XYZ file of C-alpha atoms in Angstrom:
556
model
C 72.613 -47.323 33.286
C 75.201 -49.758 32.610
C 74.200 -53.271 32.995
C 71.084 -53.045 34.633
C 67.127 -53.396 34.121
C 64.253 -55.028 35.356
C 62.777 -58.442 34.932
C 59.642 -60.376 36.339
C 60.205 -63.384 38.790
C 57.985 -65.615 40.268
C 58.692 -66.312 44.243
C 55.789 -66.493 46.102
C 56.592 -69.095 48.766
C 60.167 -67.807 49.444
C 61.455 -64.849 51.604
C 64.859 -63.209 51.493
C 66.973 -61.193 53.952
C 67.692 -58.113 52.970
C 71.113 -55.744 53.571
C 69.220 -54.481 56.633
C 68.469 -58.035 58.239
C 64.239 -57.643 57.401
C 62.995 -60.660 56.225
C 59.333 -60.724 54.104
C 57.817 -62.744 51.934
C 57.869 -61.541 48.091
C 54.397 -61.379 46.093
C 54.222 -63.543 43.932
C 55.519 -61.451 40.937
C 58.554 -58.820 41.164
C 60.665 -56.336 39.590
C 64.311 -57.200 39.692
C 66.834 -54.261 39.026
C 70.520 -55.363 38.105
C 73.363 -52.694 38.607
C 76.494 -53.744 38.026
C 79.255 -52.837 40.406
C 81.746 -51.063 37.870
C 78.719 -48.751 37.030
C 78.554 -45.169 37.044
C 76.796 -45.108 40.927
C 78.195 -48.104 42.382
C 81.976 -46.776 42.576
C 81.782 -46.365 46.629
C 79.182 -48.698 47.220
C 75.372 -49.530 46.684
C 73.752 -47.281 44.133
C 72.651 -43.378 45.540
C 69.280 -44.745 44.481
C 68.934 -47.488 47.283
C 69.671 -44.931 49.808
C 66.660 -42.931 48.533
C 64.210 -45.610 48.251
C 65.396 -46.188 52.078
C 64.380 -42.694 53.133
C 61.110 -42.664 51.326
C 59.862 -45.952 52.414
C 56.105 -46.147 52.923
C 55.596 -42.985 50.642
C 52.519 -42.626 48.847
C 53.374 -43.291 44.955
C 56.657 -45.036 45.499
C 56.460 -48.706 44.665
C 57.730 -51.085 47.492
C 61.012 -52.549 47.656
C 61.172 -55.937 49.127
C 65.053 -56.625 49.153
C 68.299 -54.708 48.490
C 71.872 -56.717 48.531
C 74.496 -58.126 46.153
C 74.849 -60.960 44.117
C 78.716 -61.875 42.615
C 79.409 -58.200 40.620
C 75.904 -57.289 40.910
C 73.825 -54.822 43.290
C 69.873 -56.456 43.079
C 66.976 -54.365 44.373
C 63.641 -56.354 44.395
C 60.715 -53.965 44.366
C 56.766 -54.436 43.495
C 56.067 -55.199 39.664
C 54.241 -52.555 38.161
C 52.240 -52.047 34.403
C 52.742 -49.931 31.626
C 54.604 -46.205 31.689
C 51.975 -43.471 30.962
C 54.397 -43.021 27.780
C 53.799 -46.441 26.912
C 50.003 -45.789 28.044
C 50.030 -42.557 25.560
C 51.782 -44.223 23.398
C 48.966 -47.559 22.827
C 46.195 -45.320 23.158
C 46.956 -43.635 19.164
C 49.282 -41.033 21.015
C 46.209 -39.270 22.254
C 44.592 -38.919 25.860
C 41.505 -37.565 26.956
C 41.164 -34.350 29.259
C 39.603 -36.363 32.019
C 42.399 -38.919 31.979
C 45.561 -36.175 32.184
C 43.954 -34.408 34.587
C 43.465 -37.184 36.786
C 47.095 -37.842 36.106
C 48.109 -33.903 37.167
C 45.924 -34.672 41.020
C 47.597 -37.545 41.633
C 50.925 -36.838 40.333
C 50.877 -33.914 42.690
C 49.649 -35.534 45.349
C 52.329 -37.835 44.777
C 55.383 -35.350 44.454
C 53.561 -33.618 47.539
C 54.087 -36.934 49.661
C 58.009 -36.815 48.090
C 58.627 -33.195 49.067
C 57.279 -33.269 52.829
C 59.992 -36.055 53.364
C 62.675 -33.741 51.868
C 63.592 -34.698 48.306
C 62.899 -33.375 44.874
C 62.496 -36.281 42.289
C 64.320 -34.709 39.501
C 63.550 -36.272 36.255
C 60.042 -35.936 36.455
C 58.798 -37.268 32.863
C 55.902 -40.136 31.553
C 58.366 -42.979 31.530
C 58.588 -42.368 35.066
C 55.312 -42.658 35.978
C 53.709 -46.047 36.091
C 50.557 -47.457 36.900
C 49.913 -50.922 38.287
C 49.687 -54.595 36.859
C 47.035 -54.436 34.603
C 43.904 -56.648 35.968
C 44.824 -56.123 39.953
C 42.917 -53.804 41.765
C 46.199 -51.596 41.682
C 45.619 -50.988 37.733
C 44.562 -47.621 37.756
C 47.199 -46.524 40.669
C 50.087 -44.022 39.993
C 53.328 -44.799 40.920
C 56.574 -42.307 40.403
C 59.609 -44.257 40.006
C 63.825 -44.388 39.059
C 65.288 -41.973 42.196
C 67.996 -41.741 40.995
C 68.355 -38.076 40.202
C 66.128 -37.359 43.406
C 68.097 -34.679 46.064
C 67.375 -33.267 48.875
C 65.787 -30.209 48.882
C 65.874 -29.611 52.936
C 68.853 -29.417 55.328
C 68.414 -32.598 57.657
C 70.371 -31.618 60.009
C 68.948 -27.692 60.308
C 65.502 -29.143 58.265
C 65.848 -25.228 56.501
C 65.806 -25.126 52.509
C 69.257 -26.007 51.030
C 70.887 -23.022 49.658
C 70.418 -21.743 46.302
C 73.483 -21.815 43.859
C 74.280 -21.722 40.246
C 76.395 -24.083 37.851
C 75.586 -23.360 34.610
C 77.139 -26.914 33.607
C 75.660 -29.117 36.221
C 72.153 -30.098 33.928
C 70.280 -33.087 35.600
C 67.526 -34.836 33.906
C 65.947 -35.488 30.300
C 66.209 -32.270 28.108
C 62.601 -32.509 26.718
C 60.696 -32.030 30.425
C 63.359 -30.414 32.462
C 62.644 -26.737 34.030
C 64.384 -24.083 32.550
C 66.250 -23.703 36.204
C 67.357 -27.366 35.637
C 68.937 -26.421 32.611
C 70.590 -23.806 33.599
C 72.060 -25.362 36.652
C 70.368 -24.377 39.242
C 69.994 -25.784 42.543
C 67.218 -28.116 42.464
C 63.936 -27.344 44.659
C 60.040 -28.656 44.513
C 59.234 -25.980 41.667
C 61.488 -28.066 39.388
C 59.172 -31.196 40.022
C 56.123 -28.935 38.666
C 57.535 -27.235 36.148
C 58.212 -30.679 34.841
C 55.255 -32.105 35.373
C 53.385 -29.144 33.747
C 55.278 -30.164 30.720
C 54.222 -33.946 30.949
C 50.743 -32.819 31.287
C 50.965 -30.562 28.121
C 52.906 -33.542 25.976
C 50.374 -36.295 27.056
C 47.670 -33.555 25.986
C 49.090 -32.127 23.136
C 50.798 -35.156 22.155
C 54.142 -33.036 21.145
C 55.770 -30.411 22.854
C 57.485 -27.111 20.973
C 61.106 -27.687 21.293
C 60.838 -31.560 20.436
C 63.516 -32.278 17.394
C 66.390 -30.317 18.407
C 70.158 -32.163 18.131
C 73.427 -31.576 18.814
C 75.715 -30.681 21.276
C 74.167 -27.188 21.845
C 70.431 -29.303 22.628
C 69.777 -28.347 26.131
C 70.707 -24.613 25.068
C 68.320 -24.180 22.314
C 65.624 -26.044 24.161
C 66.204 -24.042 27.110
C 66.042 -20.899 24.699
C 62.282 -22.216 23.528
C 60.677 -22.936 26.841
C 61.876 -19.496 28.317
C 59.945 -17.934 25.048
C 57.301 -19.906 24.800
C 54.303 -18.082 26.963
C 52.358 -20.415 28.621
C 49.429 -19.025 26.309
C 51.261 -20.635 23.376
C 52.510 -23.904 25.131
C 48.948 -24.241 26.483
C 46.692 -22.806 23.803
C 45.338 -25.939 22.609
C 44.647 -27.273 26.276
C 41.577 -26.700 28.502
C 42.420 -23.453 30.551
C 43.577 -25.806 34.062
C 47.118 -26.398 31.936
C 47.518 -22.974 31.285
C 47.170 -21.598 34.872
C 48.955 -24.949 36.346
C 52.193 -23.624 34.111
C 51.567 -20.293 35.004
C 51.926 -20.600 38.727
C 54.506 -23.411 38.411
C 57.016 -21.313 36.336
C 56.508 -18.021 38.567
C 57.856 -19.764 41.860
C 60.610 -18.500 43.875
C 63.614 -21.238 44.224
C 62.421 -21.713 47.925
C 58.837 -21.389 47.703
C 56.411 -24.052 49.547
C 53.916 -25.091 46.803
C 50.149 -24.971 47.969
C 49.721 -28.451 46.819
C 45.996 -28.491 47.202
C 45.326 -25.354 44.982
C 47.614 -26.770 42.224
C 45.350 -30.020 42.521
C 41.715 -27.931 42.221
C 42.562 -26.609 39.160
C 41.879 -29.836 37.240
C 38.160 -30.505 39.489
C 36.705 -29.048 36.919
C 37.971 -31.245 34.253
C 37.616 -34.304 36.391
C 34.565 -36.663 37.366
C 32.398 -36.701 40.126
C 32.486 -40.305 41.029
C 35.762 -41.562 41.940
C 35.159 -45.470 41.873
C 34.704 -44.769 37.386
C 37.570 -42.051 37.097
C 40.400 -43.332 34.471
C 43.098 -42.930 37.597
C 43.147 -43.435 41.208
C 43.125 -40.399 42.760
C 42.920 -41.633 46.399
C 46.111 -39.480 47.565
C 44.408 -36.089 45.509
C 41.083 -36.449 47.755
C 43.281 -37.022 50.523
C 45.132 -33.373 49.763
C 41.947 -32.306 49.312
C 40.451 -32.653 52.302
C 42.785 -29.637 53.796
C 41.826 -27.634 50.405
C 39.062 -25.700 52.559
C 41.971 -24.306 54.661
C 44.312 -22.961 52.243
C 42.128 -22.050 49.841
C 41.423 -19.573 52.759
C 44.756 -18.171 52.558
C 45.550 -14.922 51.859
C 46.353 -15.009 47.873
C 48.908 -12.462 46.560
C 49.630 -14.246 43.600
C 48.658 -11.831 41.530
C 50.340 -9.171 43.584
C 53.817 -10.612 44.149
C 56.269 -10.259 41.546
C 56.825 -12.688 38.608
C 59.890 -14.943 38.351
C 59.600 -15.772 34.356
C 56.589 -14.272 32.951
C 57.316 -11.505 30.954
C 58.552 -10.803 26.918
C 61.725 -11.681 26.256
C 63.418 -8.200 25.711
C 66.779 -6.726 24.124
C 67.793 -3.751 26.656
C 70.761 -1.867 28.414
C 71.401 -3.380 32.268
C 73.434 -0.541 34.048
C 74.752 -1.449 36.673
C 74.986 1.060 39.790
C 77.486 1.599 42.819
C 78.016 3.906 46.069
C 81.051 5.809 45.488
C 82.526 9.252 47.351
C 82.001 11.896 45.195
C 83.634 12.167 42.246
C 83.513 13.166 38.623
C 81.970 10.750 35.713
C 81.383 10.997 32.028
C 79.371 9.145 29.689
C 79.185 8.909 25.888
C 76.696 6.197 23.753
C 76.355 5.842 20.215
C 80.168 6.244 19.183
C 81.289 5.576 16.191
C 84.834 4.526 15.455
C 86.023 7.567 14.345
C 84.286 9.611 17.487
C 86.165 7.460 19.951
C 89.517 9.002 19.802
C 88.695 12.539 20.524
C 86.065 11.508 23.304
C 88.461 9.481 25.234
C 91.515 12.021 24.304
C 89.058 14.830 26.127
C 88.661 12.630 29.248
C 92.253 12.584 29.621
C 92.489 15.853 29.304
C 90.455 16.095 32.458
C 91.949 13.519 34.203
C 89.046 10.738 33.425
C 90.017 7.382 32.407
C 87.880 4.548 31.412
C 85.947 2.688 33.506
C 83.647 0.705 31.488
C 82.628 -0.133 27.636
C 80.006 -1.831 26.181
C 78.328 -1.675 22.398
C 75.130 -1.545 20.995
C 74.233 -1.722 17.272
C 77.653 -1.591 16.430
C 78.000 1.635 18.051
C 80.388 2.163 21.562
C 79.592 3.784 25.030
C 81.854 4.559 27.155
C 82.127 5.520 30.872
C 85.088 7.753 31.882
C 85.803 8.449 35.294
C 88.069 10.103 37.958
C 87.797 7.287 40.301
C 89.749 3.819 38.577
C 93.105 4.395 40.445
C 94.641 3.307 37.341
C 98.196 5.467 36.884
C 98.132 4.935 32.954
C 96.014 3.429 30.443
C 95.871 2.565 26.350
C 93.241 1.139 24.506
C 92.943 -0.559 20.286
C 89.968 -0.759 18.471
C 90.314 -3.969 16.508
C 88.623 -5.809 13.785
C 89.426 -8.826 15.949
C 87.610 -10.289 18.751
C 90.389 -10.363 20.314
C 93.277 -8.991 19.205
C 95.860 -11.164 21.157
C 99.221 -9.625 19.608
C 98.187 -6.378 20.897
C 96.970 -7.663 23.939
C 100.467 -10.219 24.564
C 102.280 -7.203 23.576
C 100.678 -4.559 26.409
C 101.127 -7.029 28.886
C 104.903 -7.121 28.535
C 104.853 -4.067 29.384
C 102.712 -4.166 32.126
C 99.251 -3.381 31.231
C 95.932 -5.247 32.051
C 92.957 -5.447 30.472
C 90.427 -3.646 32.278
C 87.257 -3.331 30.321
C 86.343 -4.890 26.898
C 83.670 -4.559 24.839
C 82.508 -6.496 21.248
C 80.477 -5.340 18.713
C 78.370 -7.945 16.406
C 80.272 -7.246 13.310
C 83.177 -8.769 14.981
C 85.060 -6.032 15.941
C 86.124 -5.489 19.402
C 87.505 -2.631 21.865
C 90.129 -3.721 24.316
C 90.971 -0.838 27.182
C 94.872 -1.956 28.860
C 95.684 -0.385 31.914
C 98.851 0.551 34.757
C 97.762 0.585 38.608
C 95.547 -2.453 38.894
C 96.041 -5.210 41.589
C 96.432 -8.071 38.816
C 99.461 -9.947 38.701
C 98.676 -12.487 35.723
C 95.952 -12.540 33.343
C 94.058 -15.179 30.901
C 91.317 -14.546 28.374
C 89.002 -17.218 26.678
C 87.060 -16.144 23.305
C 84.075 -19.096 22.648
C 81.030 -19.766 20.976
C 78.820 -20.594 24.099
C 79.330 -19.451 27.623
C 82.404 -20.858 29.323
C 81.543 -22.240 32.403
C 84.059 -25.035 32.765
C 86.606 -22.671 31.706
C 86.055 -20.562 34.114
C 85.264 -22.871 36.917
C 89.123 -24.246 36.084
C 90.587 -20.848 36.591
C 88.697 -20.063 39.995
C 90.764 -23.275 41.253
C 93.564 -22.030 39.490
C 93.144 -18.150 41.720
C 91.691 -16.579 39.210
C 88.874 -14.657 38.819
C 86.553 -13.288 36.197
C 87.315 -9.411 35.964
C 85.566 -8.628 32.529
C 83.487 -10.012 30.019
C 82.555 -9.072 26.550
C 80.220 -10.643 23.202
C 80.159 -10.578 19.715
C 77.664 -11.832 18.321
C 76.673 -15.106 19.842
C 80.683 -15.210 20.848
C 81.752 -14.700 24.338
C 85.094 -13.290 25.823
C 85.821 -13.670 29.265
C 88.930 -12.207 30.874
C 90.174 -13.357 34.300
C 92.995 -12.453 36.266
C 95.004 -13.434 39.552
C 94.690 -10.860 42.669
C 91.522 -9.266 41.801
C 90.721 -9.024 45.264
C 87.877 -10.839 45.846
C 87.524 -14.317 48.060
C 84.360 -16.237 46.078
C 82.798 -14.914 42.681
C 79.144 -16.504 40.945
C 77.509 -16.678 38.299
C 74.115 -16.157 36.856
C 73.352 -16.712 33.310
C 69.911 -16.827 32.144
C 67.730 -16.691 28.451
C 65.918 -13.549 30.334
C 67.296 -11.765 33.433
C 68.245 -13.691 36.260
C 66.906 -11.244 38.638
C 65.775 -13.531 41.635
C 69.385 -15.035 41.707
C 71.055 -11.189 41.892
C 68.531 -10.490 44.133
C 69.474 -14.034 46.184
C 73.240 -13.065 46.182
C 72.620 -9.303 46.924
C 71.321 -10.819 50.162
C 74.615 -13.137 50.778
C 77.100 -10.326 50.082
C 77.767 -10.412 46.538
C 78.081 -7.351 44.481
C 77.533 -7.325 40.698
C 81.430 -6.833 39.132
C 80.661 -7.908 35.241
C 78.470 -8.502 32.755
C 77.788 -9.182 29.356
C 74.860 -9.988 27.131
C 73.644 -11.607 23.654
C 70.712 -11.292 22.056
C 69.947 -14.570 23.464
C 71.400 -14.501 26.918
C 72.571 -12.257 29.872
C 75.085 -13.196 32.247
C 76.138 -11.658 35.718
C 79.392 -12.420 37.293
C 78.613 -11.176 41.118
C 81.756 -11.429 43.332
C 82.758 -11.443 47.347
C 85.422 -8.553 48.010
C 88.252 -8.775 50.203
C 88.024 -5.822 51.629
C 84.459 -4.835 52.357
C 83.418 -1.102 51.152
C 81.857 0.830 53.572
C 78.161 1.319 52.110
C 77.645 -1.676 49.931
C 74.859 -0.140 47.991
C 74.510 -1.320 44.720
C 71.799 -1.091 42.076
C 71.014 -2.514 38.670
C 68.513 -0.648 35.781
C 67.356 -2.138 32.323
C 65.975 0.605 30.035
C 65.360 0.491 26.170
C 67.555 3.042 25.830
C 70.574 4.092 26.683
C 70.152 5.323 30.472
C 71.088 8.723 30.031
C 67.420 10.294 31.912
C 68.550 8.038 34.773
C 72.355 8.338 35.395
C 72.217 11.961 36.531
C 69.547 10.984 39.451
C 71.457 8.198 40.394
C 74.716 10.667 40.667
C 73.176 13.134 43.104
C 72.751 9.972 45.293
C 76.258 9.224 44.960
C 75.516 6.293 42.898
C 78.404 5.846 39.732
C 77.396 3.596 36.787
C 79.893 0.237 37.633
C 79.062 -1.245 34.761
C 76.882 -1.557 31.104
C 76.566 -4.231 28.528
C 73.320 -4.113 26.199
C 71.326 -7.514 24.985
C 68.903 -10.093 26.518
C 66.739 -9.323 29.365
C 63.164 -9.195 29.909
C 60.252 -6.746 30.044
């Protein structure tokens, strides 16, 4: 933060009013934090951070503040002076703690985050220079505090007190790249897994002493870290760790966005690692026992952990997603594993029978192709390029009043570019980059555009969007695996699946809200190693038509 930090003062006679009129004496030693009003959080006002020490007053684990005002161009927040990090703990200690001493860290920690969550906020940024223990030599030594709010939101509604809703802005990353959850990175709405996928990664570094994806620079960080956490199993990450770490991850990592944590399981996987006497434990775990004592209760619970289906577990996969809608009847044609010189007399055929393209994708360098009677599109040319893209051609068929209506890239760079007559668009603009362009793209939805297809080469992404596409909201999921709770999420809100593209590293889903509502809204989505020939055919005598196909990164 811009000029700001904390310093000790002694005031032990004196008392100050605060910017709420309360009036207390100060212990005689404090923290003092500075923020300077030009700073990033102070442009309306008092920092965000104030406002959420206010509504977590009295928490367990969050250090007191004694006054909050200004001073000339300053904001000052005077709050209890606390000891060492557990970084700077770690850190001392030879870069090395015991299994006892972490594990009394992961009780109270949770305990802690617990006391945080049942008053509605998620901390955040949820790391070991955010935890910090008391003065050393006062009986509050061995205490855990969790401080720096300022990254903390609110997970609940206040006004309706249900869960906030889930969304997904794939540049919106809060917190430090090393201990962030993989739904943090990936901009995701924040909710109490976050806190404990975060934590599990503390717990593993103050362990461990390093974690996997420590190292990584550059302006692509967050995405290759990202990439390494999603593939790293928990047995990996946690292989050199008693087995507690391991199954604290693996519950942690398999939440759904709006899933209540049971606290006081989480916390009775480390008894085993931790002492029986409290009064000699390396950490105060007065708020764990106090969790504990409803343990008996929901430990009780019915457990379908093992039953319920996994958000993130899995291997990291390369596959086909098809992509599935109710249609009327009609007649459809698919071809996979086309080579250049087979595409001409496949898609000449389909003419002949009144099919026109629907959909492309490629795979190994090889096309498919899905022809069908049912695009309403009155005419319709295509180019096979050594381009990705080909914007001559592409400038040059929109003079005349064509649209790109499916494209497709293959990973030698080539691409396949299908123009068409009869579609609602009324002005088009493509984007070709090397990472996923979210900003891009959220410029154009302000601009009335919206994504209408989407195509990779490589690691290289082209995304095409266009003006009257007929749809009144569109979202996006991108993920390392298969972002199959958040399709699932928007399924349930109304969204329907209308592209998609893939790279060996990533997937991504544009789902969209239609004008005009189609009268059974059915829609279904299959990955299969191959091509999904032995499934299409089923799906048709249900009067279910393949929408769309891309082929890359997905999980099995």
């Amino acid at each position: 933060m811009a000029d700001s930090g904390g310093v000790s003062a002694n005031n032990a006679a004196a008392g100050n009013d605060d910017e709420e009129g309360n009036t207390a004496p100060f212990p005689e030693t404090v923290a003092i934090k500075f923020e300077h009003n030009t700073s990033k959080g102070c442009k309306y006002g008092p920092p965000y951070e104030w406002h959420v020490y206010s509504a977590l007053g009295g928490t367990h684990g969050v250090p007191k503040v004694h006054y909050k005002g200004r001073q000339g161009d300053y904001y000052v927040m005077i709050m209890d002076m606390l000891g060492p990090s557990l970084w700077d703990s770690w850190n001392s200690a030879g870069q090395t703690m015991s299994s006892e001493m972490v594990a009394c860290i992961a009780a109270e920690a949770i305990s802690i985050l617990e006391s945080m969550h049942s008053k509605g906020y998620v901390h955040g940024d949820v790391k070991p220079e955010n935890f910090l223990l008391g003065q050393p030599g006062t009986p509050q030594e061995k205490k855990l505090f969790l401080v720096d709010l300022g990254l903390a939101t609110k997970w609940k509604d206040p006004a309706t007190q249900q869960h906030v809703d889930y969304d997904q802005r794939p540049d919106a990353f809060r917190g430090t790249v090393r201990y962030a959850s993989a739904h943090a990175h990936l901009g995701r709405t924040a909710s109490r897994r976050d806190d404990l996928e975060s934590l599990a990664y503390t717990l593993v570094f103050l362990h461990r002493g390093r974690l996997p994806w420590q190292g990584y620079q550059g302006d692509n960080k967050s995405f290759l870290v990202c990439k390494r956490k999603m593939s790293t199993s928990p047995d990996i990450l946690c292989g050199l760790c008693p087995q507690p770490f391991k199954l604290f991850l693996e519950t942690v990592v398999n939440m759904k966005f709006d899933e209540e944590p049971n606290y006081s399981k989480l916390i009775s996987l480390f008894d085993v690692l931790i002492g029986p006497n409290p009064s000699i434990r390396p950490i105060n775990t007065d708020g764990a026992q106090k969790v504990g004592q409803k343990r008996s209760r929901l430990l009780n619970d019915d457990d379908d952990s093992n039953a319920r289906k996994k958000i993130r577990l899995g291997v990291p996969a390369t596959q086909w997603i098809s992509v599935y809608n109710s249609r009327s009847p009609m007649k459809q044609r698919y071809h996979y594993n086309v080579a250049d010189n087979r595409l001409a007399p496949h898609v000449e055929k389909g003419n002949e029978d009144g099919l026109l393209i629907s959909s492309i994708s490629s795979c190994v360098d090889l096309w498919a192709i899905i022809m069908d009677a049912g695009t309403g599109f009155t005419d319709q040319v295509y180019e096979l390029s050594p381009h990705f893209l080909h914007k001559d051609w592409i400038m040059e068929q929109w003079e005349k009043n064509f649209y790109i209506s499916s494209v497709a890239g293959a990973n030698i760079g080539s691409s396949l570019v299908v123009m068409s007559k009869g579609t609602p668009y009324t002005q088009q603009s493509y984007k070709v980059s090397d990472s996923f362009p979210f900003k891009w793209i959220n410029k154009k939805w302000k601009e009335g555009f919206y994504v209408t297809s989407m195509a990779t080469s490589g690691s290289r992404w082209a995304i095409v969007m266009s003006r009257n596409a007929g749809f009144t909201d569109q979202v996006v999921e991108l993920d390392f695996l298969y972002p199959s709770e958040g399709v699932h999420r928007r399924w349930d809100n109304g969204y329907r699946i209308t592209a998609m593209a893939a790279t060996m590293d990533q997937s991504a889903l544009i789902l969209s809200m239609p004008r005009r509502r189609p009268r059974d809204e059915t829609q279904e989505t299959l990955r299969t190693s191959q091509f999904p020939s032995a499934h299409v055919k089923d799906k048709w005598a249900k009067n279910l038509y393949l929408a769309g196909i891309c082929y890359g990164r997905t999980v099995a």
